[in-house]
Short mmCIF file of C-alpha atoms in Angstrom, two decimals:
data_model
loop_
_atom_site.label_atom_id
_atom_site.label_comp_id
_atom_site.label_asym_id
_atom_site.label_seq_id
_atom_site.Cartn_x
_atom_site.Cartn_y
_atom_site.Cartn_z
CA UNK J 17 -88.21 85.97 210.59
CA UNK J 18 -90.68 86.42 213.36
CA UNK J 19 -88.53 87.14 216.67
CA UNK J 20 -91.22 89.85 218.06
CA UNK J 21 -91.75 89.83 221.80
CA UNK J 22 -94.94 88.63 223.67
CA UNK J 23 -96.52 90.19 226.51
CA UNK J 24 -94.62 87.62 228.90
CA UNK J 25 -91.25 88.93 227.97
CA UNK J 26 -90.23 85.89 225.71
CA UNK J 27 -89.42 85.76 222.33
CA UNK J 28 -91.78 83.78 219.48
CA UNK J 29 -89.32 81.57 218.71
CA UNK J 30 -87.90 80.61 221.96
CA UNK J 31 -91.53 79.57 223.03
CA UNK J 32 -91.50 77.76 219.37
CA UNK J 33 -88.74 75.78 220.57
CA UNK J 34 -90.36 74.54 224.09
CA UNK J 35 -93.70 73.70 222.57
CA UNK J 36 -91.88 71.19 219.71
CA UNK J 37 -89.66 69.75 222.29
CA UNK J 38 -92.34 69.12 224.40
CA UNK J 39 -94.54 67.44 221.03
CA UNK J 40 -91.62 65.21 220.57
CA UNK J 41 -91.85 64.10 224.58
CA UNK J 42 -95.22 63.28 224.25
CA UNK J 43 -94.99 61.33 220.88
CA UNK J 44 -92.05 59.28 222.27
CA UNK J 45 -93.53 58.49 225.28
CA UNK J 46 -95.83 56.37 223.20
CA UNK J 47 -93.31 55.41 220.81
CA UNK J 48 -91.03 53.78 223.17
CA UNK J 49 -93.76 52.43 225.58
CA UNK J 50 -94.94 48.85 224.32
CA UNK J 51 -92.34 47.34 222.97
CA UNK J 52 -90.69 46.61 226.55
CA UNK J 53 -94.70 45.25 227.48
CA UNK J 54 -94.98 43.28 224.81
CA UNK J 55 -95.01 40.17 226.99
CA UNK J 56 -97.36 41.74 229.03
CA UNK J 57 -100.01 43.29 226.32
CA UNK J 58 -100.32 39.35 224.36
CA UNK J 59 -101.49 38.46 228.29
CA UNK J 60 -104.67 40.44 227.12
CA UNK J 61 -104.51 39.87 223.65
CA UNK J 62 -103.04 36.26 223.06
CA UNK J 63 -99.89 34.96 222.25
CA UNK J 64 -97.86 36.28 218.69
CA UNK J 65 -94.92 36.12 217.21
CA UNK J 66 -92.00 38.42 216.77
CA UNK J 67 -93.21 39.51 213.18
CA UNK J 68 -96.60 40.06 214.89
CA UNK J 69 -95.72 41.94 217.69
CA UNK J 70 -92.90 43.89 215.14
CA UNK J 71 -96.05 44.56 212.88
CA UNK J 72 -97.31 46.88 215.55
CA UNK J 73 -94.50 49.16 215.80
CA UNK J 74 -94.65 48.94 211.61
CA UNK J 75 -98.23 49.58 211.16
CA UNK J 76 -97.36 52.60 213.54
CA UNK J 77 -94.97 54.19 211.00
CA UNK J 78 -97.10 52.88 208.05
CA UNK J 79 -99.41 55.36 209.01
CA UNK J 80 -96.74 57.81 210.05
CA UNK J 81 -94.81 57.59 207.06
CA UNK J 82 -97.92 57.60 204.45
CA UNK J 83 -99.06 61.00 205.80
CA UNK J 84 -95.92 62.62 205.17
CA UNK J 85 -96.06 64.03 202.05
CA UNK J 86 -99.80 65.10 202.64
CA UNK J 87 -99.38 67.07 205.56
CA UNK J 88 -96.11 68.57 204.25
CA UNK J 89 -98.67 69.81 201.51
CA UNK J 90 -101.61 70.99 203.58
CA UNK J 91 -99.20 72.59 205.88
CA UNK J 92 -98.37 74.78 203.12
CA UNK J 93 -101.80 75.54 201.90
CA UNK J 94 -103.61 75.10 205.23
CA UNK J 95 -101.09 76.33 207.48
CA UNK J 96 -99.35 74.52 210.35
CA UNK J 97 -102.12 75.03 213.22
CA UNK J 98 -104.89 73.92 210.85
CA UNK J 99 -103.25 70.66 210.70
CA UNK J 100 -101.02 70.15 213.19
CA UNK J 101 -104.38 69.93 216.11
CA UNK J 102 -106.59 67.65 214.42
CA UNK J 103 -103.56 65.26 213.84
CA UNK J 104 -103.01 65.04 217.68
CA UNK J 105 -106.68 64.85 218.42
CA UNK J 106 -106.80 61.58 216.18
CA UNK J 107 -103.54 60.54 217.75
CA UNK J 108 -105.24 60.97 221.18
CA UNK J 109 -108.17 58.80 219.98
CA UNK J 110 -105.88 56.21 218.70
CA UNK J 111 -104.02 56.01 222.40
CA UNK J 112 -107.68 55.45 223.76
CA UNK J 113 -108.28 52.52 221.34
CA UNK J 114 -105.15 50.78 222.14
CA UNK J 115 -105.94 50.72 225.96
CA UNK J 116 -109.20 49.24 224.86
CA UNK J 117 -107.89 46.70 222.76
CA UNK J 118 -108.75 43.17 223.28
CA UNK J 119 -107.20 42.02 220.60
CA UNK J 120 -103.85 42.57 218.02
CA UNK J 121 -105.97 43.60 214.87
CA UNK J 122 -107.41 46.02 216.60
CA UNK J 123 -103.99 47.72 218.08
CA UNK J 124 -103.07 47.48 214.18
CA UNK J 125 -106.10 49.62 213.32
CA UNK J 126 -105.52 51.77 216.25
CA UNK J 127 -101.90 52.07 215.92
CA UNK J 128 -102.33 53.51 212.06
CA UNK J 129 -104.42 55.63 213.16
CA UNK J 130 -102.14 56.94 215.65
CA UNK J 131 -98.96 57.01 212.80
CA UNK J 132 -101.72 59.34 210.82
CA UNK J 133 -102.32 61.46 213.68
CA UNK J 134 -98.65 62.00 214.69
CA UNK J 135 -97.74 61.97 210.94
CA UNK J 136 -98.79 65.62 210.88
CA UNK J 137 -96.43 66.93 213.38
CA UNK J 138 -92.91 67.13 211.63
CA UNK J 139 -94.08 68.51 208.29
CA UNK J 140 -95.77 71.41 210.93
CA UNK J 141 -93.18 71.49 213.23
CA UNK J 142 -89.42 71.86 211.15
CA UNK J 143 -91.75 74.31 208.69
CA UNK J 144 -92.87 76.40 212.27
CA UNK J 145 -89.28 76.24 213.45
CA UNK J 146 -87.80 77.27 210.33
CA UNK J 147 -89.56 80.27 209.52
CA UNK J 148 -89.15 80.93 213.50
CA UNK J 149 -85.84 80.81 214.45
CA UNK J 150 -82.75 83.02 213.56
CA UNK J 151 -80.95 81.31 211.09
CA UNK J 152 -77.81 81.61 213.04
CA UNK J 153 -79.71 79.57 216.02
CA UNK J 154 -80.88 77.13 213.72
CA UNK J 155 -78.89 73.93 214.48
CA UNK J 156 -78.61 74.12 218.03
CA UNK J 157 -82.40 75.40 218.25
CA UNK J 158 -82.92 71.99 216.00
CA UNK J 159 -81.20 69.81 218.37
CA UNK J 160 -83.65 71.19 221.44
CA UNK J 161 -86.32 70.46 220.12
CA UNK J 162 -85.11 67.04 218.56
CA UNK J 163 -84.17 66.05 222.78
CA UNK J 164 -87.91 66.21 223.22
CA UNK J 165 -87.80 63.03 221.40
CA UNK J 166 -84.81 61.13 223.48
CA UNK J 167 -86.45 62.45 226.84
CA UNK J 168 -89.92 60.99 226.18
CA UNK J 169 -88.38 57.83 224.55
CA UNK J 170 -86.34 57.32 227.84
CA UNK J 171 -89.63 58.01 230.01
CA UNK J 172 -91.58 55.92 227.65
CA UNK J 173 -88.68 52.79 228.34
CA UNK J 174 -88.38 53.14 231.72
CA UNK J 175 -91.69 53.83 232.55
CA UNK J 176 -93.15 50.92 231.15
CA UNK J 177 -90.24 48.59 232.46
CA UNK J 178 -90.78 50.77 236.30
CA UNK J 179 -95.01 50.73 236.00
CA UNK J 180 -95.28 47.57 234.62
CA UNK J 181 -92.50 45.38 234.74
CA UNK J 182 -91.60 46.36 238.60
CA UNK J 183 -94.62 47.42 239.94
CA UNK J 184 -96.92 45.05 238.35
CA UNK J 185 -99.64 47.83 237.23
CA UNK J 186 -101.93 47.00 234.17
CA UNK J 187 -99.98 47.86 230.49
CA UNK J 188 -103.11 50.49 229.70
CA UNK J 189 -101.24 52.66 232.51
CA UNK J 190 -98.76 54.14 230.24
CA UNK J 191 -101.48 54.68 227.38
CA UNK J 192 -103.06 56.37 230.20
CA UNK J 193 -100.60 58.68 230.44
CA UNK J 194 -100.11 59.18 226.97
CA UNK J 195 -103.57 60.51 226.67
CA UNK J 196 -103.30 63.23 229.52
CA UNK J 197 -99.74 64.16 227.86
CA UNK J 198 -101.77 64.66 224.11
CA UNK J 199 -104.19 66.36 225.74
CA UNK J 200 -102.19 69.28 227.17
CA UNK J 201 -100.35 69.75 223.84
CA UNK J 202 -103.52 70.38 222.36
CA UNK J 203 -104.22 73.13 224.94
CA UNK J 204 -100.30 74.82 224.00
CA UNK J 205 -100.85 74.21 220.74
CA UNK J 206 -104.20 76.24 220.56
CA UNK J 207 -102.56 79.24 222.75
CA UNK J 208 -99.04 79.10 221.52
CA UNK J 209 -99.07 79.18 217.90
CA UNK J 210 -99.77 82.30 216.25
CA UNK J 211 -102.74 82.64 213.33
CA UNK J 212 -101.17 82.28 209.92
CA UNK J 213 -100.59 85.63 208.27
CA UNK J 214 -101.18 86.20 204.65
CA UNK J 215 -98.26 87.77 202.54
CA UNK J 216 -99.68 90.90 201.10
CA UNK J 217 -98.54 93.13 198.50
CA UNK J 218 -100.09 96.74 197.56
CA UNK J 219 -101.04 97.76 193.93
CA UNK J 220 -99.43 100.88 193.81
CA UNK J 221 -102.40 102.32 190.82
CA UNK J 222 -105.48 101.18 193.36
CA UNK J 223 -103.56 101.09 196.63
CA UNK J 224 -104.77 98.03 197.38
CA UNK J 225 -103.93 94.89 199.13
CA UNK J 226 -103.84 91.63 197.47
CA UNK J 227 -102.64 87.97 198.34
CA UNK J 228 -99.02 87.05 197.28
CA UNK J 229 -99.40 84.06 195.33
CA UNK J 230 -96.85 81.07 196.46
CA UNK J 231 -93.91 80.06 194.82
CA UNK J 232 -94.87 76.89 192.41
CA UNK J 233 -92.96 73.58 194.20
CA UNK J 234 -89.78 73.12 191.78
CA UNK J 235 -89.99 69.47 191.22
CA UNK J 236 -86.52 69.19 189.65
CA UNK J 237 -85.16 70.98 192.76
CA UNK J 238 -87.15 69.03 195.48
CA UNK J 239 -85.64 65.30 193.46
CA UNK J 240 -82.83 66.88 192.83
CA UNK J 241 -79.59 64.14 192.72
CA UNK J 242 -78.28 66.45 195.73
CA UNK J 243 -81.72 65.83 197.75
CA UNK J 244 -82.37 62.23 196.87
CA UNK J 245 -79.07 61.43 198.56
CA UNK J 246 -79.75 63.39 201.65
CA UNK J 247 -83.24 61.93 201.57
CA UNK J 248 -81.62 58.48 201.20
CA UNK J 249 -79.48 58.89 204.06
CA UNK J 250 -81.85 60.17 206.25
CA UNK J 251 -83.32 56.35 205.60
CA UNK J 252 -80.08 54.76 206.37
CA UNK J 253 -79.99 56.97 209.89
CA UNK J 254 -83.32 56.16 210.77
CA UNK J 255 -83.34 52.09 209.39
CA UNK J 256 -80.76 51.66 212.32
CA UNK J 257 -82.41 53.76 215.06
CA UNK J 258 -85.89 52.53 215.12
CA UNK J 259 -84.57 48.76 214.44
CA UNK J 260 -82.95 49.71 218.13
CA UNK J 261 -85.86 51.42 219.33
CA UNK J 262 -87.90 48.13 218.24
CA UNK J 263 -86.15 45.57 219.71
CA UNK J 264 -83.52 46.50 221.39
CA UNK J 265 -84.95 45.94 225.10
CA UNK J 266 -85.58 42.16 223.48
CA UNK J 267 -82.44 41.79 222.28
CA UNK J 268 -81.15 42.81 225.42
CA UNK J 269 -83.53 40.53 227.59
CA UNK J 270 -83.29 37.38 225.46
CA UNK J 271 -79.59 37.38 224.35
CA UNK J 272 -77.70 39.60 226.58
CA UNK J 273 -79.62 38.38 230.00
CA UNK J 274 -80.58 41.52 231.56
CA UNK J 275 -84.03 41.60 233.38
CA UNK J 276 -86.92 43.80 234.56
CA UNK J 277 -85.91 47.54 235.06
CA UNK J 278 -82.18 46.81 233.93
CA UNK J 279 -84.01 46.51 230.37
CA UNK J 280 -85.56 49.97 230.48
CA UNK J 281 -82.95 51.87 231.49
CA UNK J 282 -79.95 50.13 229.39
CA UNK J 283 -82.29 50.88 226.56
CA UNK J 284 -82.70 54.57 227.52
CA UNK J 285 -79.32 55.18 227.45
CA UNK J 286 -79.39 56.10 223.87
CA UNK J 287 -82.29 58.42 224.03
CA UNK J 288 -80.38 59.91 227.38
CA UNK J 289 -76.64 60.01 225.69
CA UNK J 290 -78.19 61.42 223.13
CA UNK J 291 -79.17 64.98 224.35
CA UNK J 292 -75.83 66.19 224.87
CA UNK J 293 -74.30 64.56 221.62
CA UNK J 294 -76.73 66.11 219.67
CA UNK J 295 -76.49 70.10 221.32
CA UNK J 296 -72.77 69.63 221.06
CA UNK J 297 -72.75 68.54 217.57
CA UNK J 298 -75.29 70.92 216.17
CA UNK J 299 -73.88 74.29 218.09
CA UNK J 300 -70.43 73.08 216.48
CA UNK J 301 -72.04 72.98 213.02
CA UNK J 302 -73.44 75.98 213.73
CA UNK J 303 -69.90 77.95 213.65
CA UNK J 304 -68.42 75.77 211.46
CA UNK J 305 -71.86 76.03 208.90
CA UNK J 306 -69.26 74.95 205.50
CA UNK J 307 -68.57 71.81 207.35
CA UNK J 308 -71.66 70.19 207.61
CA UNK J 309 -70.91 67.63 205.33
CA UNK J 310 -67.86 67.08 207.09
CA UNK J 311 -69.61 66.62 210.20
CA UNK J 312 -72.45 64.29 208.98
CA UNK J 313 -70.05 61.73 207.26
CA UNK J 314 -67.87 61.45 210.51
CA UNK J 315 -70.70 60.70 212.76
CA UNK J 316 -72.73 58.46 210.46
CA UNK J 317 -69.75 56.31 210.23
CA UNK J 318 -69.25 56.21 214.00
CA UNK J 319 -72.61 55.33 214.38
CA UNK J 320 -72.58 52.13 212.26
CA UNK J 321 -69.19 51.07 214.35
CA UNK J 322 -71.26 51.53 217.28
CA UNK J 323 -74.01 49.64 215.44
CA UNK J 324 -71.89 46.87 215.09
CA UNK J 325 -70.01 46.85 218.45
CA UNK J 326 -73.30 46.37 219.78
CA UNK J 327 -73.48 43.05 219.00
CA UNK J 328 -69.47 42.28 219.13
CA UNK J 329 -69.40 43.25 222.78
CA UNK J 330 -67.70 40.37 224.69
CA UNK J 331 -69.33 41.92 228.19
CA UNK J 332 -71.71 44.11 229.08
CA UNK J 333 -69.86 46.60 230.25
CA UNK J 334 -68.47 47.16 226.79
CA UNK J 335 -71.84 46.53 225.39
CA UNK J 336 -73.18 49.53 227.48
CA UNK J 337 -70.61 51.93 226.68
CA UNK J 338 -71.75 51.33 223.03
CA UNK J 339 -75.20 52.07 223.01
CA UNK J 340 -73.84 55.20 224.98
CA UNK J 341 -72.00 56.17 221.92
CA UNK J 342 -74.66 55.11 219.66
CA UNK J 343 -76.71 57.70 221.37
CA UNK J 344 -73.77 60.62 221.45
CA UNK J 345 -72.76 60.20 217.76
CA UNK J 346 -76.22 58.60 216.28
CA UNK J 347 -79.30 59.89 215.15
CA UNK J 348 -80.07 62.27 217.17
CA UNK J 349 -76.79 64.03 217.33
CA UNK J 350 -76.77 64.28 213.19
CA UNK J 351 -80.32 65.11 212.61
CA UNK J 352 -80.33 69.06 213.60
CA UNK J 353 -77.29 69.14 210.58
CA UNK J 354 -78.97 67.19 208.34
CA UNK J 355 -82.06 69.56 209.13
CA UNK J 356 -79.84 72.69 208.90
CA UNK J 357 -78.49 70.90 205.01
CA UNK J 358 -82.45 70.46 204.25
CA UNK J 359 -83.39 74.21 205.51
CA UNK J 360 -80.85 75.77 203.39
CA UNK J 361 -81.27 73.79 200.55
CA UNK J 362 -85.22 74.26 200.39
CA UNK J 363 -87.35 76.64 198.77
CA UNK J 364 -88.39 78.77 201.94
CA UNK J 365 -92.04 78.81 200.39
CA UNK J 366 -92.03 75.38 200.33
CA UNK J 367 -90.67 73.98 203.88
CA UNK J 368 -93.40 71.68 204.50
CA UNK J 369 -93.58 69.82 201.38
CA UNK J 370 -89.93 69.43 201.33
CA UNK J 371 -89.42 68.16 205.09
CA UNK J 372 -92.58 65.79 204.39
CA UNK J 373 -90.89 64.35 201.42
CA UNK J 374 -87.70 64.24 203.18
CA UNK J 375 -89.30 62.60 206.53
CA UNK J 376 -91.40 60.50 204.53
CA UNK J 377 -88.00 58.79 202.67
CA UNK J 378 -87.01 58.68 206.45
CA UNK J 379 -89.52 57.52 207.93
CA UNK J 380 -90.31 54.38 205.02
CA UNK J 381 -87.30 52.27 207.38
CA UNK J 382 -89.39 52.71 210.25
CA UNK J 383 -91.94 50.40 208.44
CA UNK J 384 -89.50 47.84 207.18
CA UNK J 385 -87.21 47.85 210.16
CA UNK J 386 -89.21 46.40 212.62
CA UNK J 387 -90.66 43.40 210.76
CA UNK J 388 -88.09 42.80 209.06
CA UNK J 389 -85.26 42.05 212.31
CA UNK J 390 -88.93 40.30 213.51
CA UNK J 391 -88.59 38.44 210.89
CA UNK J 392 -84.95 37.64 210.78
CA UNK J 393 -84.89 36.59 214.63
CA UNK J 394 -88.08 33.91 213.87
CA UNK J 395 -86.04 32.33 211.45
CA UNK J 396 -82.42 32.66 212.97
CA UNK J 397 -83.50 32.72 216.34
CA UNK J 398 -81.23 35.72 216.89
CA UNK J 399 -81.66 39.62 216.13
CA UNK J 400 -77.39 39.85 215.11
CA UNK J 401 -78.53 39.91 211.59
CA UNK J 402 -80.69 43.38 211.94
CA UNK J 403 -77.88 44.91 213.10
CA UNK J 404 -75.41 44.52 210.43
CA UNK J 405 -78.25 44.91 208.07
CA UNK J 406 -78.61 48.70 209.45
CA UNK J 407 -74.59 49.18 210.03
CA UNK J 408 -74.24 48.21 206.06
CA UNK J 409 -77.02 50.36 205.17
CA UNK J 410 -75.65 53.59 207.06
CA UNK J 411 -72.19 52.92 205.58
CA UNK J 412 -73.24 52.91 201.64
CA UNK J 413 -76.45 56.16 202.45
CA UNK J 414 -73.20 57.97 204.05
CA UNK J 415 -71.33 57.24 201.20
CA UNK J 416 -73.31 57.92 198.83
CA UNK J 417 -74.08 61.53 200.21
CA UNK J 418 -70.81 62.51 200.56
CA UNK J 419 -69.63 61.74 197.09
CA UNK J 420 -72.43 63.72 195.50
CA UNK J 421 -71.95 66.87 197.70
CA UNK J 422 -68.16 66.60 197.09
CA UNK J 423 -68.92 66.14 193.35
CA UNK J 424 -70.89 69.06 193.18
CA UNK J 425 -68.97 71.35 195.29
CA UNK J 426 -65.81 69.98 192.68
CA UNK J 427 -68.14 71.41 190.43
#
């Protein structure tokens, strides 16, 4: 592991950490920013539907989730920095496509292009962090670098709902700031990270230096029954989290009554609760490292009660303190152990495939989620339905997981 010092006094891996968490801000301050504007972008574009607007958000993670498994692979015959900047300079092109849209085809386009671009960030950065960071830092260095992502979706909610909704300024604002955001990762990206090094070994007869070949992928290890089910439940933890990052600000503003900022920030309160779940969770699992599983199953399970309690809520009040505890036990606060599980489980010559398989099985609900409650709330004329669809799903991934781990550790 590469812990050496730089000239400024701080270690490799601790400026690792900053520059991922600050990736994750910038990708989730576009993330989260239309969908409370959606009224407001179909005043440029025309008026949609719910399974049109939805389709945004979905073409988004189409191209996302289709670049997973290739970048996971050219991250680990490129190396990360080789792909890892182009990705974010077509992501930054994508951004400056939307706020020239003038119409919803071409935010599809633009918005696949931008799933592509950001699609080669998590294969480069869990493979970066890995071979990084201590492994007795890993989970709660995990869970840093995994707030990025509930700090930029809160700024991404409440930004639009403040610049927008409150202050009335045109929707291409927050793409505006998306683009200055991408733009200074690029320049950390380009200083931070560190030239790839090629393992060498020397022929003892010549004395020479030659290239270590890599490891071949084990395909039987990487489908493995134990790794399908952790891939499978990383689906059913994601299915319910980006059907809330979707439309939960609609659901909130069309069934629950809340208006203009009040949407923004009740809907950040997940990404918010969500930074302290997931450091407390993650430095527990990080003593207690034989108890992962134990960990995962409890707060998957109190995730889906919170997914359902969501929509049970007699009052707001009670409604609130749900999606707080949505956000401390959900996604966010299980993904640094579920990381940890993949890390250890993966051939160490192999991290990015593995994480881009994993994050592509992930990642595949982020397509169907959000058309799919679109769907279901143009034909019910409610959104209820999505979210015991991704309560149910949770419940039998968690399950499932749990079973085969304690089957094999039986075994």
């Amino acid at each position: 592991m590469n812990i050496e010092k730089q000239q400024s006094g701080m270690e490799y891996w601790k400026k690792v950490i900053i520059m991922l968490c600050l990736g994750w801000v910038t990708i989730w301050i576009y993330r989260s920013a239309l969908t409370p504007i959606f009224p407001e972008i179909q005043e440029t574009i025309g008026k949609y539907t719910n399974t049109q607007m939805g389709l945004i958000s979905s073409c988004y993670f189409f191209g996302y989730t289709g670049m997973q498994i290739p970048a996971g692979i050219l991250v680990d015959k490129l190396g990360k920095k080789k792909v890892l900047i182009p990705g974010f300079i077509l992501f930054g092109l994508a951004a400056v496509m939307i706020s020239m849209s003038q119409s919803i085809s071409t935010i599809y386009i633009a918005s696949v292009f931008a799933g592509i671009g950001c699609g080669s960030y998590y294969g480069s950065a869990y493979s970066l962090s890995s071979e990084s960071i201590p492994e007795e830092k890993r989970g709660l260095s995990t869970a840093i670098i995994n707030s990025g992502s509930a700090v930029g979706m809160g700024l991404g909610l409440i930004g639009s709902s403040l610049i927008v909704k409150q202050m009335g300024m045109p929707w291409q604002t927050m793409m505006y700031i998306c683009i200055v955001a991408i733009i200074a990762m690029l320049v950390i990206f380009i200083v931070v990270i560190k030239p790839e090094e090629k393992t060498v070994k020397v022929v003892k007869e010549t004395e020479q230096e030659v290239p270590v070949e890599k490891t071949k992928m084990d395909v039987k290890k990487l489908f493995s029954l134990k790794m399908i089910t952790a891939y499978l439940l990383y689906f059913g933890t994601c299915y319910g989290y980006y059907m809330v990052v979707t439309w939960l600000p609609s659901f909130l503003q069309e069934e629950r009554g809340f208006q203009g900022l009040a949407i923004g920030f009740s809907s950040a309160l997940v990404a918010f609760s969500a930074i302290p779940g997931a450091l407390f969770f993650s430095r527990l699992s990080d003593k207690h490292r034989n108890k992962k599983i134990t960990f995962i199953f409890g707060l998957e399970i109190a995730a889906a009660l919170m997914l359902l309690l969501t929509v049970l809520a007699p009052s707001s009040g009670i409604l609130l303190v749900a999606l707080i505890l949505y956000g401390l036990l959900g996604k966010l606060a299980v993904e640094p152990i579920i990381i940890s599980y993949i890390a250890d489980s993966a051939s160490k010559e192999n991290y990015g495939t593995t994480f881009g398989v994993f994050n592509f099985f992930g990642m595949s609900s982020s397509v169907i989620a959000p058309a799919l409650t679109g769907f279901i709330s143009d034909n019910t004329g409610s959104k209820i339905m999505g979210f015991y669809i991704s309560a149910i799903i949770l419940v039998i991934t968690t399950i499932s997981f749990v079973m085969v781990n304690k089957n094999k550790k039986n075994a």
